[in-house]
Coordinates of C-alpha atoms and ligand atoms in Angstrom, one line a residue:
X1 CA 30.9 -72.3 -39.9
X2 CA 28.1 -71.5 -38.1
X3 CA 24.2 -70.3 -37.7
X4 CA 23.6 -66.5 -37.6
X5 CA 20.6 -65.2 -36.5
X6 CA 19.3 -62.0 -38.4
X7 CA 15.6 -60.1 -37.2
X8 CA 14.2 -63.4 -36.8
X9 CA 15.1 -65.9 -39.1
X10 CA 18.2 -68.0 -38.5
X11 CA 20.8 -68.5 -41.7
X12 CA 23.8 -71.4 -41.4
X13 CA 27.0 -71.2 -43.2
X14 CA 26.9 -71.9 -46.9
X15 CA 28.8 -71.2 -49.3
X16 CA 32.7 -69.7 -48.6
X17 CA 34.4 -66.4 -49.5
X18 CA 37.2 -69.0 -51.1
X19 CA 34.5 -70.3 -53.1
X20 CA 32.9 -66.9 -54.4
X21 CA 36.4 -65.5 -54.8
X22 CA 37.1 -68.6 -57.0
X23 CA 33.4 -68.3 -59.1
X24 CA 34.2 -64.8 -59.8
X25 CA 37.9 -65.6 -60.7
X26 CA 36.4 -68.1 -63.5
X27 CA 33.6 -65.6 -64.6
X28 CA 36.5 -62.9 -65.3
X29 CA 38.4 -65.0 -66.8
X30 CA 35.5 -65.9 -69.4
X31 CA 34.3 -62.1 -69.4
X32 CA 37.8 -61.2 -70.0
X33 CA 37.9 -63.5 -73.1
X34 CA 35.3 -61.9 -74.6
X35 CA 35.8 -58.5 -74.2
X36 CA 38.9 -57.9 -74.3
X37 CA 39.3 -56.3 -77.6
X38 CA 37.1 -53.8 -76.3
X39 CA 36.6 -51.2 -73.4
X40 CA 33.2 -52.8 -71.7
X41 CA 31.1 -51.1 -69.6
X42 CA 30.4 -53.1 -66.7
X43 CA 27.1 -52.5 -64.8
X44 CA 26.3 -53.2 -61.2
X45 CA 22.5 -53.6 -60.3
X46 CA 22.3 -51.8 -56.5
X47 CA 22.6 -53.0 -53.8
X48 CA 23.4 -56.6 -53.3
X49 CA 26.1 -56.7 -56.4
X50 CA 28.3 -53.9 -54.7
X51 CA 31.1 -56.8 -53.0
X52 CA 30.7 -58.8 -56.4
X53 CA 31.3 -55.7 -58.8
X54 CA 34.7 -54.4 -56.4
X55 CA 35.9 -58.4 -56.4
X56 CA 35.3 -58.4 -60.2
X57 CA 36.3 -55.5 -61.6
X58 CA 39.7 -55.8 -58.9
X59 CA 40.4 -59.3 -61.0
X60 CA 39.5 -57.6 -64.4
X61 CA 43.0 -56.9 -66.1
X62 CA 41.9 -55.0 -69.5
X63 CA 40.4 -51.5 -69.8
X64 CA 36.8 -51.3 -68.7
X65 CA 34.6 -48.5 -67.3
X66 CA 32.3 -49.1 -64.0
X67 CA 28.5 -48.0 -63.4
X68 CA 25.7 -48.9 -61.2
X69 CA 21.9 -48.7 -61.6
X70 CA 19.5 -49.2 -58.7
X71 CA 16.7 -52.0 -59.3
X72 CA 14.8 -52.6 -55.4
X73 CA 13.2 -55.8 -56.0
X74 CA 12.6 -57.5 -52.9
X75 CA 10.7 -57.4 -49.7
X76 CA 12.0 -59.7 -47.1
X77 CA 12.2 -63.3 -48.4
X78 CA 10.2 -63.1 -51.4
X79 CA 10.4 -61.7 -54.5
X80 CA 7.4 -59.1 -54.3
X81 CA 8.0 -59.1 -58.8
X82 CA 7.8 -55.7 -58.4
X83 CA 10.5 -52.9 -59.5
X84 CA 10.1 -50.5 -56.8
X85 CA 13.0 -48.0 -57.6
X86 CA 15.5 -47.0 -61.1
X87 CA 18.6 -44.8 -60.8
X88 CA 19.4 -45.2 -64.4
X89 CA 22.3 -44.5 -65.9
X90 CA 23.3 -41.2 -67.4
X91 CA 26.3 -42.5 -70.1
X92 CA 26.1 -42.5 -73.7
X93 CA 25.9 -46.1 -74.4
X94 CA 25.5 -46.2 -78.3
X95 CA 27.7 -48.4 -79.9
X96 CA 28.9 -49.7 -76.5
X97 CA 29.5 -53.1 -75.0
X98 CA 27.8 -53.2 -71.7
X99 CA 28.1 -56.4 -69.5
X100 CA 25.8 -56.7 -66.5
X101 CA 26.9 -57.7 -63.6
X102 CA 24.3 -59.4 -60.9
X103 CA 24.4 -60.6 -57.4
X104 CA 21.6 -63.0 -57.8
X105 CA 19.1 -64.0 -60.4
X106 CA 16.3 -66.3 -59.3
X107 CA 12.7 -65.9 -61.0
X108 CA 14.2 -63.1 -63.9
X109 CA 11.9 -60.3 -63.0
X110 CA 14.6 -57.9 -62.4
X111 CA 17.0 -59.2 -65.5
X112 CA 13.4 -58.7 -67.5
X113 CA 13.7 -54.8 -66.5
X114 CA 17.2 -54.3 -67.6
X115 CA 16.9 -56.0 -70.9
X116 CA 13.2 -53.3 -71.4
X117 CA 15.8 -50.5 -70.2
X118 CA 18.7 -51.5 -72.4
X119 CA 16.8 -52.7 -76.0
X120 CA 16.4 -48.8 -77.0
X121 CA 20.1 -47.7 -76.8
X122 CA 21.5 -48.9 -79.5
X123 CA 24.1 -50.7 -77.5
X124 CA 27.2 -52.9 -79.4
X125 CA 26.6 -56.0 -77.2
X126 CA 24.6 -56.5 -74.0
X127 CA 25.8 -59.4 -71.4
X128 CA 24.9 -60.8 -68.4
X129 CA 26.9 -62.1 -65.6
X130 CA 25.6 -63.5 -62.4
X131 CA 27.4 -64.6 -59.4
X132 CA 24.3 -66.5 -58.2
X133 CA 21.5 -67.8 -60.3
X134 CA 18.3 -70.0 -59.5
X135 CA 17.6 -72.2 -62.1
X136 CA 14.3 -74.1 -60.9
X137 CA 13.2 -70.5 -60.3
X138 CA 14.0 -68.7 -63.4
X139 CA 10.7 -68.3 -65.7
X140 CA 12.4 -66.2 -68.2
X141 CA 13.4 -66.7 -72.2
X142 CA 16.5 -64.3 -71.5
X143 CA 19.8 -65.8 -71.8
X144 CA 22.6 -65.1 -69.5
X145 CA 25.7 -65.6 -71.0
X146 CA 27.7 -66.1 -67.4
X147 CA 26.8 -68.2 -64.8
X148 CA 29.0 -68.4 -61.6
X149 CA 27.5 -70.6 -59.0
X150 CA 24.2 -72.2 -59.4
X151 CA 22.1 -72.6 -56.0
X152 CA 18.2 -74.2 -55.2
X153 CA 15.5 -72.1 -54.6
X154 CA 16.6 -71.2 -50.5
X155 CA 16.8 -68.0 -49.5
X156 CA 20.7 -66.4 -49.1
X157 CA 22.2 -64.0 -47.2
X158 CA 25.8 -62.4 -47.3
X159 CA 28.2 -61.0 -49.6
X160 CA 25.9 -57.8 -50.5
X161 CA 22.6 -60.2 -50.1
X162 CA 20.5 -58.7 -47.2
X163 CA 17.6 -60.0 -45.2
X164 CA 15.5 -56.9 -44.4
X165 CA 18.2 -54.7 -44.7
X166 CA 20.9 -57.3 -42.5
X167 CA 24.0 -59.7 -43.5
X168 CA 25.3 -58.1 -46.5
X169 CA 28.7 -57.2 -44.5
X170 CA 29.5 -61.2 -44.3
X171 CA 32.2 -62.5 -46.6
X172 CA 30.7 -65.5 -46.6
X173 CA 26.9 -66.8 -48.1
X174 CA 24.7 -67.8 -45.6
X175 CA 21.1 -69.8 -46.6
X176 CA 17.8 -69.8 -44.6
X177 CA 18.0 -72.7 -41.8
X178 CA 14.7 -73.5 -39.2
X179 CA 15.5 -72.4 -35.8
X180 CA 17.8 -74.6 -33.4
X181 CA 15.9 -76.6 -30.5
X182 CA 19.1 -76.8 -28.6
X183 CA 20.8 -74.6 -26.0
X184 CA 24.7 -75.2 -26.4
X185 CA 27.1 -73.8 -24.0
X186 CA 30.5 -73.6 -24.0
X187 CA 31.8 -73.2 -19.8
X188 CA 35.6 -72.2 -20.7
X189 CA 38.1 -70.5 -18.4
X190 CA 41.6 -71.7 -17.6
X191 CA 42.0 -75.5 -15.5
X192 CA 41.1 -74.8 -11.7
X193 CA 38.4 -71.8 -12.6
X194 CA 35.8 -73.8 -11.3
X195 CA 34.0 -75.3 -14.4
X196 CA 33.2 -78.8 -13.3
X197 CA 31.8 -77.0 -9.9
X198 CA 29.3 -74.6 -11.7
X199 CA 28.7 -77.4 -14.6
X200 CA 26.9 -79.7 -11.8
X201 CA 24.4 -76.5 -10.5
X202 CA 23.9 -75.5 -14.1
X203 CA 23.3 -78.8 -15.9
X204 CA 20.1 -79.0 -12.9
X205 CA 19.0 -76.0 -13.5
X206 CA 18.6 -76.0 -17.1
X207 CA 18.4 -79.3 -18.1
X208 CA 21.4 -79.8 -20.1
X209 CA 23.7 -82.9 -20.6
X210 CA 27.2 -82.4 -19.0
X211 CA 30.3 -83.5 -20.8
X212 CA 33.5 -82.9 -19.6
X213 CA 36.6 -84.2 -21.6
X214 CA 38.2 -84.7 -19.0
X215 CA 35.7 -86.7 -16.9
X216 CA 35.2 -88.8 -19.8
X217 CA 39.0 -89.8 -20.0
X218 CA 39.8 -90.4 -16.6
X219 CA 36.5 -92.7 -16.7
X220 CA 38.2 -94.5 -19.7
X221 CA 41.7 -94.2 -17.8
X222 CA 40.1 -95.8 -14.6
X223 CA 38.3 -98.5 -16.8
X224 CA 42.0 -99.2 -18.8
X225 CA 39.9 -98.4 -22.1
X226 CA 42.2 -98.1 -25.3
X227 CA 41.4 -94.4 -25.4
X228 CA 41.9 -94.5 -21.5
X229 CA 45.5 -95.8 -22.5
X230 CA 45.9 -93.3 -24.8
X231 CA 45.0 -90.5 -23.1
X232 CA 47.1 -91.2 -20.1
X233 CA 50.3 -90.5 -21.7
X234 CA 49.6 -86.9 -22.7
X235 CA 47.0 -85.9 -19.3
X236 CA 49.8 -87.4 -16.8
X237 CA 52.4 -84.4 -17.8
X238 CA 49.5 -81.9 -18.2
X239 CA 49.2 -82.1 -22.1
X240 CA 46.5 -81.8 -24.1
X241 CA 45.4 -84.8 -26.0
X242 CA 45.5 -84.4 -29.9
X243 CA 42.5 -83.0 -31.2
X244 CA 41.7 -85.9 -33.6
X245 CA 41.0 -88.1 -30.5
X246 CA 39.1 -85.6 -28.2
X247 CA 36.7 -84.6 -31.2
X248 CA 36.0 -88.3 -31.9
X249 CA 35.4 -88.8 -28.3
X250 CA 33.5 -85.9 -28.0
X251 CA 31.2 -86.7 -31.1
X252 CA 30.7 -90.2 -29.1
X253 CA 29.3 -88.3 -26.4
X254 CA 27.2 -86.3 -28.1
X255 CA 25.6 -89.0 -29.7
X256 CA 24.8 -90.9 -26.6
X257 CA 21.9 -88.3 -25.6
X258 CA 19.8 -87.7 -29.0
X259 CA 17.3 -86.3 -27.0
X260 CA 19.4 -84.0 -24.8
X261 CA 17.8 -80.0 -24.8
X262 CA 21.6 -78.9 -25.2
X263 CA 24.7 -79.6 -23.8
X264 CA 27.3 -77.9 -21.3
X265 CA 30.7 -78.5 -22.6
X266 CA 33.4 -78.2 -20.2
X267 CA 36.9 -78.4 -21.3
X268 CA 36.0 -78.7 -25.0
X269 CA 36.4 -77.1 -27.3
X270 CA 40.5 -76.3 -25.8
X271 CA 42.0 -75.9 -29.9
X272 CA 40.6 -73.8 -32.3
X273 CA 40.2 -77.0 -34.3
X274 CA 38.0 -78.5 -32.0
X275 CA 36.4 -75.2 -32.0
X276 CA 35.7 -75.5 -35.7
X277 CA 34.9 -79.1 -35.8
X278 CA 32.1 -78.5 -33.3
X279 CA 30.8 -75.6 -35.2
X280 CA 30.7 -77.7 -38.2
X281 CA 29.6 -81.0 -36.3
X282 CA 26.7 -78.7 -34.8
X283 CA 25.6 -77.3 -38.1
X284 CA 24.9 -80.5 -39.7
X285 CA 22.5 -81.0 -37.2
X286 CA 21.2 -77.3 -37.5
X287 CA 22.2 -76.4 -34.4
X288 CA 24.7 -74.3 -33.1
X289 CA 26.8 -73.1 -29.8
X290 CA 24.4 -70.3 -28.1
X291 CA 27.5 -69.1 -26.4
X292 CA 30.7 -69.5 -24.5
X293 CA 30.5 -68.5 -20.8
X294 CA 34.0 -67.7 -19.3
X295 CA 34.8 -67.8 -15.9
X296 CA 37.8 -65.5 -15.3
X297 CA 40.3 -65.8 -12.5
X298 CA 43.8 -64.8 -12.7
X299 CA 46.6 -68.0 -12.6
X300 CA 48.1 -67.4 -9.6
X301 CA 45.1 -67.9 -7.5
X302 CA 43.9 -71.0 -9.6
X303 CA 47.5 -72.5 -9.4
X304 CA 47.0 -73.0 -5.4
X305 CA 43.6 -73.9 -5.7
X306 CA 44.6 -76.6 -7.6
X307 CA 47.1 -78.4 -5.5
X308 CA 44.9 -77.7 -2.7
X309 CA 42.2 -80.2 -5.1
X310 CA 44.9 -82.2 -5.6
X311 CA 45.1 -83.5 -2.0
X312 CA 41.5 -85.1 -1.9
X313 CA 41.0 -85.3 -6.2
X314 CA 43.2 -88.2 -6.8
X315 CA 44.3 -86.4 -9.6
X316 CA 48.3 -86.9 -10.8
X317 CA 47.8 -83.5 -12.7
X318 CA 46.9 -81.7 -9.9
X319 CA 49.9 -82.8 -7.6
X320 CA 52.8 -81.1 -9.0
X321 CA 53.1 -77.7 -9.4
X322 CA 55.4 -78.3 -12.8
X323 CA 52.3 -79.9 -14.2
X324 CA 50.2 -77.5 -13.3
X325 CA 52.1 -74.7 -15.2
X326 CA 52.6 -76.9 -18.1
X327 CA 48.4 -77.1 -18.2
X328 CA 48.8 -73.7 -17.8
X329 CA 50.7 -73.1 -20.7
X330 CA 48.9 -75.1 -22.8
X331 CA 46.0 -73.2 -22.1
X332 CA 47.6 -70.0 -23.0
X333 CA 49.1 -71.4 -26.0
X334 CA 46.2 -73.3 -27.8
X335 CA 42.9 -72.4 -25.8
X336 CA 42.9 -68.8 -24.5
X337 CA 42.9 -67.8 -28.5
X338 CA 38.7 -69.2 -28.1
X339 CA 37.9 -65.7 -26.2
X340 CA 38.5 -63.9 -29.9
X341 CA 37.1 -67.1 -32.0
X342 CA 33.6 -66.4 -29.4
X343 CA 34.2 -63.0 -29.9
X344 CA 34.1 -62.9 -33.6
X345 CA 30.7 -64.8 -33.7
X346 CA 29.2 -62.2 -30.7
X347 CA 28.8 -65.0 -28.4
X348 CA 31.0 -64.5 -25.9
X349 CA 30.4 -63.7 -22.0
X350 CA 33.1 -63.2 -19.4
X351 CA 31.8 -63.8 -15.8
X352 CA 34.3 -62.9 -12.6
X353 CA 34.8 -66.4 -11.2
X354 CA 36.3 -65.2 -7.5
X355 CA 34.0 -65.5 -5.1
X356 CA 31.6 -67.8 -2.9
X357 CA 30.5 -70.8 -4.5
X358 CA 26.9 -69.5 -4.9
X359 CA 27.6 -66.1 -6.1
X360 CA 29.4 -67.4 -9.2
X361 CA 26.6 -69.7 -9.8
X362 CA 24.0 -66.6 -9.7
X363 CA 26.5 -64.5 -11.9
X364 CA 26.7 -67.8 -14.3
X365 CA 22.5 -68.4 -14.1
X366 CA 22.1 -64.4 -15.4
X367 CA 24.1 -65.2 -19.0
X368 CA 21.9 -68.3 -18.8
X369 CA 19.1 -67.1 -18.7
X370 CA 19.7 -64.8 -22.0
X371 CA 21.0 -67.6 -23.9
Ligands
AMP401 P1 40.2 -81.1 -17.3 O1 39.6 -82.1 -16.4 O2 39.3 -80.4 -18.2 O3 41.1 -80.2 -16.5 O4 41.2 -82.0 -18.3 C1 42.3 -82.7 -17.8 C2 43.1 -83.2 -19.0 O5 42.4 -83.9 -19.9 C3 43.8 -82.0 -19.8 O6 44.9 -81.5 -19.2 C4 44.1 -82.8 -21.1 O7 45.2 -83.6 -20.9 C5 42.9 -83.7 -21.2 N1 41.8 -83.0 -22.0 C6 40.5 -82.7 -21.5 N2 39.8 -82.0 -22.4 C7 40.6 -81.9 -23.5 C8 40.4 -81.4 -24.8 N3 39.3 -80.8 -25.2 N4 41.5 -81.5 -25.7 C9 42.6 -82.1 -25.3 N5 42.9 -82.6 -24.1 C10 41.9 -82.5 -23.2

């Protein structure tokens, strides 16, 4: 769950490949029914119905045959009205049932074209399936037989749907969002990297709000808070707290600064659930993480460092070295697995975190600045 950016218009997550995969599993299953005495033809309109026609026609059990005619419609995000190209197709269709198969039908322009193409060939029985359809848009008298999910007039990306060309390789539907105001950083690396360090310079520089998790529950631990009770238990032997606490807590925090330009998390998300809850918390708001910044630095340094904190930091989970491994495994465990989650969304940026102070901060400021 998240916002894409494509050229430059900004789409957030909409609608799920479960939830396509289960539209088109109901629009076979009615095709299916009506067809199956019969060896239908079923015909994709070019380009955007190529994913709906291989999910359908993989679902479809009875004989049918497959063709495709090109229809270019569109120019960016309106519907120009205008039939730009026809591959047509070169089968006898006499005395055949064809059943058109659509990616999208919003103001009927294109499905106008096909029915003009088709009403000379003598066909059995024509049909039309859409996976999406536009109803407040739709001007037309035509009547399409199946419907598979029915959206409002915004314009969608993904699953064969393009923007200029761009986002028809998602498995998922994305719909036209405004562009986020906020600049939302992840600082991740494993404990002792140097996070709450480089937070303070950063969150100066930029103007963000700070929260670190684990500032906020050693304040609640040193104020004897319920959550401060809570919280004790699991940081004292270097485990993470569960993830429906820390998200609530985090949510908290986010909500204390509605004005805030964007915010530097640090140590959060540490599960790939909190990952996903602040994706979709983030969304909501139309916003999103710009990206995660990692600083890396190999364990065996950072364990040292660590007990070296320890001595002025006060902190029990920095004293003993058992502890320390056991944060260390937890962060191999649950949290290092948020480099590929990042990765998968193209947002995220490995910085070398060995060094003086300042350096790191300069290395940090350069993915900064591009975010
Ligand atoms: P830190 O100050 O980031 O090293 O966090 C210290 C401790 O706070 C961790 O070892 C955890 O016990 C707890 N903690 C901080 N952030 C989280 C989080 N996002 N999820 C679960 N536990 C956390």
């Amino acid at each position: 769950m998240s916002i894409i950016k494509l050229h430059d218009k900004y789409f957030k997550s909409y609608i799920s490949e479960e939830q396509i995969q289960e539209a088109i599993n109901s629009l076979v299953k009615q095709v299916y029914n009506d067809c199956k005495e019969e060896t239908p033809i079923f015909l994709g309109i070019l380009n955007g119905c190529f994913m709906f026609v291989a999910d359908f026609v993989r679902q479809y059990n009875g004989d049918c045959e497959v063709s495709f005619v090109k229809l270019a419609s569109y120019e960016g995000t309106n519907s120009t009205g205008k039939i730009k190209q026809l591959v047509g197709v070169n089968e006898d269709l006499e005395g055949r049932t064809v059943v058109i198969l659509e990616d999208i039908i919003d103001t009927g322009n294109t499905l106008q074209e096909i029915y003009n193409i088709f009403k000379d060939k003598k066909l059995k029985k024509l049909k039309i399936a859409t996976l999406f359809f536009k109803p407040d848009v739709f001007k037309k008298a035509l009547h399409i037989d199946y419907i598979g999910i029915s959206i409002p007039d915004k314009f969608i990306v993904g699953y064969g749907l393009d923007y200029d060309g761009l986002g028809r390789n998602f498995a998922d539907i994305y719909q036209l969002t405004s562009k986020p105001t906020m600049t939302n950083i992840v600082l991740f690396g494993p404990p002792g990297a140097g996070k709450g360090t480089q937070a303070t310079f950063l969150k100066e520089k930029y103007g963000l709000v700070h929260i670190s998790t684990g500032d906020v529950f050693r304040d609640n631990i040193k104020n004897e808070t319920e959550l401060g009770i809570l919280a004790r238990t699991f940081m004292d032997g270097g485990d993470l707290v569960p993830d429906d606490v820390t998200i609530k807590m985090l949510k908290t925090e986010i909500e204390k600064n509605p004005d805030a330009n964007g915010f530097i998390f640090d140590g959060f998300p540490r599960t790939e659930s909190q990952a996903k809850a602040l994706d979709q918390y983030l969304l909501e708001k139309g916003e999103a993480i710009s990206g995660m910044v990692a600083l890396e630095v190999a364990e065996d340094l950072l364990v040292q460092r660590i007990l070296n904190r320890g001595k002025t930091s006060g902190r029990p989970d920095d004293q003993n070295e058992a502890k320390i491994r056991n944060r260390f495994n937890e962060y191999k465990t649950k949290t290092a697995v948020l480099k590929e989650y990042y990765q998968n969304q193209n947002k995220y940026f490995g910085v070398n975190g060995v060094g003086d102070i300042n350096e790191i901060t300069k290395r940090l400021s350069d993915v900064f600045d591009k975010l």
